[in-house]
Amino acid sequence: MTGVGAEQEFDFDFLFEFKHSDEGGRGEHYNYTSSNVNAGLPLNVAHSSLSTPCHGLQTSNPVISVVPSTNHPSGYGGHMDSGASEYYLPPNIRPNGAPALESPRIEITSYMGLHHNNNQFFHDEVEEAIPNAKRSPSTATLNLPNIEAYRDPSCLSPASSLSSRSCNSEASSYESNYSYPYTSPQTSPWQSPCVSPKTTDTEEGYQRSMVACTLLSSPRHSPSTSPRTSITEENWLGARSSRPPSPCNKRKYSLNDRQTSYSPHHSPTPSPQNSPRVSVTDETWLGNTNQYTSSAIVAAINALTTDSTIDMNDGIPIKSRKTAIDHTPSMTLKTEPAGEDHRTISPTADLSPEDFSSFQHIRKGNFCEQYLSVPQHPYQWAKPKSLSPTSYMSPSLPALDWQLPSHSGPYELRIEVQPKSHHRAHYETEGSRGAVKASAGGHPIVQLHGYLESEPLTLQLFIGTADDRLLRPHAFYQVHRITGKTVSTTSHETILSNTKVLEIPLLPENNMRAIIDCAGILKLRNSDIELRKGETDIGRKNTRVRLVFRVHIPQANGRTLSLQVASNPIECSQRSAQELPLVEKQSTDSFPVTGGKKMILTGHNFLQDSKVIFVEKAPDGHHVWEMEAKTDKEMCKPNSLVVEIPPFRNQRITSPVQVNFYVCNGKRKRSQYQFFTYLPANVPIIKTEPTDDYEPAQTCGPMNQGLSPLSKPYYSQQIMMPPDPGSCLVAGFSSCQQRNAVMSPSPNASPKLHDLSSSPYKCIPNPGHSHLGLQQPAGGVPTIQEVPRSIVVHPSSPEQSSHIMLQPQVSQHLSSSCPLGYQQTLYPNSPSSPVPSVTQEPTYLQSCSPTHSSIMGQQQQQLPKVHRNESPTTQPLSLPELHEESNHNLAPIPVTIKREPEELDQMYLDDVNEIIRNDLSSTNVHS
DNA sequence: CCCCTGGAAAAATGC
DNA sequence: TAGCATTTTTCCAGG
């Protein structure tokens, strides 16, 4: 509760919280959100299922994507210029802005079902029939919902700051909507970040948001209380058993279990339930397009919304969740900030399903989210009201899942002091475990360089993923605001698209430097998040996060330049932190193929028995070469390990070859993959990057940042490579992707993260790119930065519109980062891109298919997969190249492109491949 | 009294 | 399906 201020009540629309007290006194809360308002939105439930099916479909269906968008950044996009929105509006989208829900997935039902239980609206019929507990939705899935399995994270958890509870942020696009209210305007860097809508836009956005807020505010209050409770409790109670089951992806459990109770825990902290990810997810699952689309859509919606909140309803997805806790005993619905309606208010209480529905609609309508299916809860979180002048969110900022560069022009956002590699996150049921600390003591420090204005800015902080996929808000973790005597930095929480965002002032008098001693990390229960409608990521073993910092710098031209930088990965699980070896640093990033040099690894949990395995992976992820390096056991210390670089299998390489290595303490105790580059025997060191594709990864360096910060080494390597735009371009992309793959901790290797959600290397090559553009850019290529509002916005916009939009986006992002290359390359791949390249389609498909979880990620993954697939079919390009080079060192093949992902999940791969094949067959033809 | 933590037991899941 | 191994989540207790 610390920080928060009040969590306030913000109940967001969907949430319904219940609380009942346990003996213990703790009240348990259940929050239900229905986020979804619309039946239309099927989101997720389907996801899982979708993915598969989708694939095939995907391509074709843009629609789907549209829907999803919810998450997205709609905010940004949304706000963005209205104009933009126009552009983007996907066909699907309804006039209102609401997406056309076409989404194929029926799954929706499930949600509905869920909702029902919850009260939700959806199916009246159903609900009626069913009391609460169980209704089974038509679909199996349906059941779940009720259960609440989902709890919304949004719930507030008392614990942390209010904000936390509020969680529902919508990080992505949406957020803006909500958040705005809080923030103070002036400062606002927000204005329009990337997107930056013009002032006007912004303003609009603002207004909207404001409006919404107002609306919301009122509504919330009341309604909830009573009704909900009853409902909720009953329902839930019945079902639940002790814990909510966690579904890993929706696990097998049927709803029942889940429903069970999720949690009564009162978790103090609010969880952002809404899965931060949601955004991602939603989007994601839609497919690539979605992503864009979603954002775009969102944006559009937002625009629309402003005016017409109501309309939205249609589109809005429905989903209910229960949140667990809210502090308040009363169960209120939480409305979104935006305006929920009065109606909304009441709903809580009783809940006739219908009512709920209406509520939802209403509420949803306001926000973009509505559109998004996923979003559901968005509002749950209470919004903090913080006031910090500094922050006020502007409507148009880029969605949290967009990739942004860390530097642009004279500006550079840099993490001067990295956080410790381990930080045990706290559950809602626990008290805070304090702020994230720096490894050397103290706290992380972030500074914006190159900013000479006198106007303070706002630094945003949210918890992002640390897997190989594109950086995006982490669905299972939320930033937790820490306040107290020991905290010197003021902060304010807001929720964007289900993602809690901490806003910290960056003051000129402090040299635009901020000590991050106010940020803790909240862990949301896997079961709660996985049940979310659009969530595709799996929580199990997905315990690494990164602190993601963003700053939005107003430009003279009215635009806003948005920069983003992500910290090194932070292991958040107690067990993992205690047992898994972790490499924080390596004394050498590259060495001639002859090997023999001693390399010192610094990190944690090294044992005398620790083994260091060097691995060369083929694009498809399989290991081409594995070699156990010799370690000096006598020199081994818990925090350092000395290994002798083994000779590379091919002593004749002509260009650098990037490989990976990891530390293994036993069967399932492996570190993330680290990167290492073998240099041609005679070559001095240097990295330039020659090889193109092959090494692309390296080249991409910059890109990576965003992606996998983890391996510093990598970075360094990468860094080595000049980020030439040009060079980066294609190669970069691909490389990046590859890298990602590579860098990524290895899915395989470190199964944990990877396995689960992360997908292996999903680098989404091209298609992804577009996405990437969004996301990737983040790390990588700073260049761009500016996200011109319009442009940026667009990106977010739904994919569908996608192509067009994407390109722009891509171009910018990418371009900025790697201008040429990307564009060219990307385009091809990217859905948007005209290029027929196989990839593209696949991309779409992929995106759709896989889990939404992280759409991006998926996409990425998919892409890679695709590539692979493609490669087989289409070409030898990457594969050959890779093989050759890697294997033989032979001259690299000229081609480029595709790089892949190494390790995709095979599952995915298979699926993807099939899809791709199908597509390819067609695509190939084109090409 | 509250916040942080470190440890662990208990509960879930995965194999 | 039973049983064991892993992970996750909830509890406890001390500073």
GROMACS .gro file of C-alpha atoms in nm, chain A residues 290-482:
model
  193
  290ASN     CA    1  -0.310  -0.747  -3.495
  291GLN     CA    2  -0.038  -0.590  -3.341
  292TYR     CA    3  -0.032  -0.323  -3.565
  293THR     CA    4  -0.373  -0.333  -3.611
  294SER     CA    5  -0.447  -0.334  -3.271
  295SER     CA    6  -0.258  -0.037  -3.211
  296ALA     CA    7  -0.385   0.123  -3.504
  297ILE     CA    8  -0.717   0.019  -3.421
  298VAL     CA    9  -0.682   0.133  -3.086
  299ALA     CA   10  -0.574   0.457  -3.198
  300ALA     CA   11  -0.853   0.485  -3.424
  301ILE     CA   12  -1.074   0.380  -3.164
  302ASN     CA   13  -0.939   0.617  -2.932
  303ALA     CA   14  -1.004   0.881  -3.162
  304LEU     CA   15  -1.343   0.764  -3.207
  305THR     CA   16  -1.383   0.684  -2.864
  306THR     CA   17  -1.339   1.005  -2.750
  307ASP     CA   18  -1.646   1.098  -2.882
  308SER     CA   19  -1.826   0.797  -2.873
  309THR     CA   20  -1.742   0.597  -2.601
  310ILE     CA   21  -2.038   0.410  -2.609
  311ASP     CA   22  -2.013   0.269  -2.938
  312MET     CA   23  -1.723   0.088  -2.853
  313ASN     CA   24  -1.902  -0.159  -2.673
  314ASP     CA   25  -1.971  -0.356  -2.956
  315GLY     CA   26  -1.634  -0.432  -3.027
  316ILE     CA   27  -1.519  -0.476  -2.697
  317PRO     CA   28  -1.419  -0.801  -2.590
  318ILE     CA   29  -1.545  -0.945  -2.305
  319LYS     CA   30  -1.372  -1.112  -2.050
  320SER     CA   31  -1.425  -1.128  -1.709
  321ARG     CA   32  -1.201  -1.201  -1.448
  322LYS     CA   33  -1.206  -1.204  -1.110
  323THR     CA   34  -0.970  -1.024  -0.948
  324ALA     CA   35  -0.863  -1.120  -0.652
  325ILE     CA   36  -0.848  -0.885  -0.426
  326ASP     CA   37  -0.920  -0.561  -0.385
  327HIS     CA   38  -0.871  -0.397  -0.093
  328THR     CA   39  -1.195  -0.288  -0.068
  329PRO     CA   40  -1.425  -0.508   0.065
  330SER     CA   41  -1.676  -0.395  -0.147
  331MET     CA   42  -1.670  -0.525  -0.471
  332THR     CA   43  -1.690  -0.269  -0.696
  333LEU     CA   44  -1.659  -0.276  -1.041
  334LYS     CA   45  -1.397  -0.089  -1.152
  335THR     CA   46  -1.453   0.125  -1.420
  336GLU     CA   47  -1.219   0.253  -1.629
  337PRO     CA   48  -1.106   0.578  -1.593
  338ALA     CA   49  -1.241   0.689  -1.888
  339GLY     CA   50  -1.563   0.729  -1.863
  340GLU     CA   51  -1.751   0.473  -1.764
  341ASP     CA   52  -2.083   0.535  -1.733
  342HIS     CA   53  -2.293   0.568  -1.463
  343ARG     CA   54  -2.439   0.258  -1.551
  344THR     CA   55  -2.143   0.088  -1.504
  345ILE     CA   56  -2.146   0.163  -1.166
  346SER     CA   57  -2.430  -0.015  -1.066
  347PRO     CA   58  -2.347  -0.319  -1.233
  348THR     CA   59  -2.118  -0.427  -1.001
  349ALA     CA   60  -2.344  -0.496  -0.762
  350ASP     CA   61  -2.565  -0.709  -0.901
  351LEU     CA   62  -2.477  -0.819  -1.190
  352SER     CA   63  -2.720  -0.940  -1.386
  353PRO     CA   64  -2.533  -1.058  -1.659
  354GLU     CA   65  -2.701  -0.834  -1.874
  355ASP     CA   66  -2.623  -0.552  -1.671
  356PHE     CA   67  -2.279  -0.639  -1.668
  357SER     CA   68  -2.272  -0.659  -2.019
  358SER     CA   69  -2.400  -0.332  -2.052
  359PHE     CA   70  -2.156  -0.205  -1.819
  360GLN     CA   71  -1.886  -0.349  -1.984
  361HIS     CA   72  -1.988  -0.220  -2.297
  362ILE     CA   73  -2.020   0.105  -2.172
  363ARG     CA   74  -1.708   0.119  -2.007
  364LYS     CA   75  -1.526  -0.043  -2.263
  365GLY     CA   76  -1.667   0.166  -2.510
  366ASN     CA   77  -1.482   0.445  -2.387
  367PHE     CA   78  -1.157   0.310  -2.425
  368CYS     CA   79  -0.982   0.161  -2.688
  369GLU     CA   80  -0.969  -0.140  -2.499
  370GLN     CA   81  -1.306  -0.192  -2.571
  371TYR     CA   82  -1.204  -0.258  -2.899
  372LEU     CA   83  -0.959  -0.482  -2.794
  373SER     CA   84  -1.095  -0.780  -2.687
  374VAL     CA   85  -0.843  -0.861  -2.457
  375PRO     CA   86  -0.814  -0.570  -2.259
  376GLN     CA   87  -1.076  -0.637  -2.047
  377HIS     CA   88  -0.979  -0.528  -1.729
  378PRO     CA   89  -0.803  -0.252  -1.820
  379TYR     CA   90  -0.944  -0.044  -1.588
  380GLN     CA   91  -0.926  -0.242  -1.301
  381TRP     CA   92  -0.640  -0.082  -1.171
  382ALA     CA   93  -0.700   0.198  -0.978
  383LYS     CA   94  -0.539   0.475  -1.105
  384PRO     CA   95  -0.333   0.648  -0.894
  385LYS     CA   96  -0.398   0.971  -0.895
  386SER     CA   97  -0.084   1.087  -0.871
  387LEU     CA   98  -0.024   1.402  -0.953
  388SER     CA   99   0.310   1.439  -1.022
  389PRO     CA  100   0.341   1.718  -1.241
  390THR     CA  101   0.576   1.540  -1.429
  391SER     CA  102   0.369   1.297  -1.558
  392TYR     CA  103   0.071   1.323  -1.732
  393MET     CA  104   0.013   1.097  -1.988
  394SER     CA  105  -0.058   1.203  -2.310
  395PRO     CA  106  -0.270   1.012  -2.520
  396SER     CA  107  -0.049   0.952  -2.794
  397LEU     CA  108   0.246   0.786  -2.659
  398PRO     CA  109   0.361   0.474  -2.819
  399ALA     CA  110   0.227   0.155  -2.685
  400LEU     CA  111   0.438  -0.022  -2.437
  401ASP     CA  112   0.499  -0.305  -2.665
  402TRP     CA  113   0.649  -0.093  -2.928
  403GLN     CA  114   1.012  -0.112  -2.970
  404LEU     CA  115   1.185   0.217  -2.940
  405PRO     CA  116   1.544   0.318  -2.972
  406SER     CA  117   1.750   0.418  -2.676
  407HIS     CA  118   1.905   0.711  -2.845
  408SER     CA  119   1.823   0.943  -3.120
  409GLY     CA  120   2.010   1.241  -3.241
  410PRO     CA  121   2.160   1.411  -2.944
  411TYR     CA  122   1.950   1.222  -2.699
  412GLU     CA  123   2.031   0.902  -2.533
  413LEU     CA  124   1.847   0.734  -2.256
  414ARG     CA  125   2.094   0.523  -2.069
  415ILE     CA  126   2.092   0.301  -1.768
  416GLU     CA  127   2.392   0.420  -1.579
  417VAL     CA  128   2.361   0.165  -1.305
  418GLN     CA  129   2.206  -0.168  -1.387
  419PRO     CA  130   1.978  -0.350  -1.147
  420LYS     CA  131   2.092  -0.667  -0.978
  421SER     CA  132   2.042  -0.975  -1.177
  422HIS     CA  133   1.820  -1.121  -0.909
  423HIS     CA  134   1.530  -0.967  -0.738
  424ARG     CA  135   1.272  -1.180  -0.570
  425ALA     CA  136   0.940  -1.046  -0.673
  426HIS     CA  137   0.659  -1.046  -0.422
  427TYR     CA  138   0.316  -1.190  -0.465
  428GLU     CA  139   0.008  -1.006  -0.396
  429THR     CA  140  -0.028  -1.221  -0.095
  430GLU     CA  141   0.295  -1.101   0.041
  431GLY     CA  142   0.421  -0.773   0.149
  432SER     CA  143   0.656  -0.582  -0.067
  433ARG     CA  144   1.000  -0.720  -0.105
  434GLY     CA  145   1.146  -0.385  -0.157
  435ALA     CA  146   1.285  -0.193  -0.442
  436VAL     CA  147   1.504  -0.339  -0.707
  437LYS     CA  148   1.863  -0.277  -0.617
  438ALA     CA  149   2.181  -0.237  -0.805
  439SER     CA  150   2.434  -0.513  -0.790
  440ALA     CA  151   2.687  -0.292  -0.625
  441GLY     CA  152   2.446  -0.166  -0.372
  442GLY     CA  153   2.229   0.131  -0.413
  443HIS     CA  154   1.973   0.139  -0.687
  444PRO     CA  155   1.961   0.147  -1.060
  445ILE     CA  156   2.019   0.485  -1.217
  446VAL     CA  157   1.884   0.608  -1.544
  447GLN     CA  158   1.989   0.922  -1.720
  448LEU     CA  159   1.882   1.104  -2.029
  449HIS     CA  160   2.179   1.247  -2.209
  450GLY     CA  161   2.168   1.523  -2.459
  451TYR     CA  162   1.867   1.697  -2.325
  452LEU     CA  163   1.939   2.060  -2.266
  453GLU     CA  164   1.601   2.203  -2.215
  454SER     CA  165   1.485   2.330  -1.886
  455GLU     CA  166   1.162   2.146  -1.896
  456PRO     CA  167   1.142   1.844  -1.674
  457LEU     CA  168   1.041   1.522  -1.835
  458THR     CA  169   0.884   1.207  -1.711
  459LEU     CA  170   1.065   0.882  -1.707
  460GLN     CA  171   0.837   0.587  -1.740
  461LEU     CA  172   0.922   0.252  -1.597
  462PHE     CA  173   0.748  -0.075  -1.650
  463ILE     CA  174   0.840  -0.436  -1.625
  464GLY     CA  175   0.922  -0.588  -1.955
  465THR     CA  176   0.999  -0.932  -2.078
  466ALA     CA  177   1.348  -1.068  -2.096
  467ASP     CA  178   1.305  -1.347  -2.337
  468ASP     CA  179   1.431  -1.351  -2.680
  469ARG     CA  180   1.130  -1.206  -2.825
  470LEU     CA  181   1.064  -0.848  -2.864
  471LEU     CA  182   1.049  -0.648  -2.559
  472ARG     CA  183   0.703  -0.600  -2.429
  473PRO     CA  184   0.531  -0.557  -2.099
  474HIS     CA  185   0.563  -0.869  -1.892
  475ALA     CA  186   0.235  -1.032  -1.833
  476PHE     CA  187   0.329  -1.193  -1.510
  477TYR     CA  188   0.509  -0.911  -1.344
  478GLN     CA  189   0.421  -0.557  -1.273
  479VAL     CA  190   0.623  -0.278  -1.143
  480HIS     CA  191   0.537  -0.203  -0.787
  481ARG     CA  192   0.573   0.141  -0.651
  482ILE     CA  193   0.772   0.165  -0.337
   0.00000   0.00000   0.00000
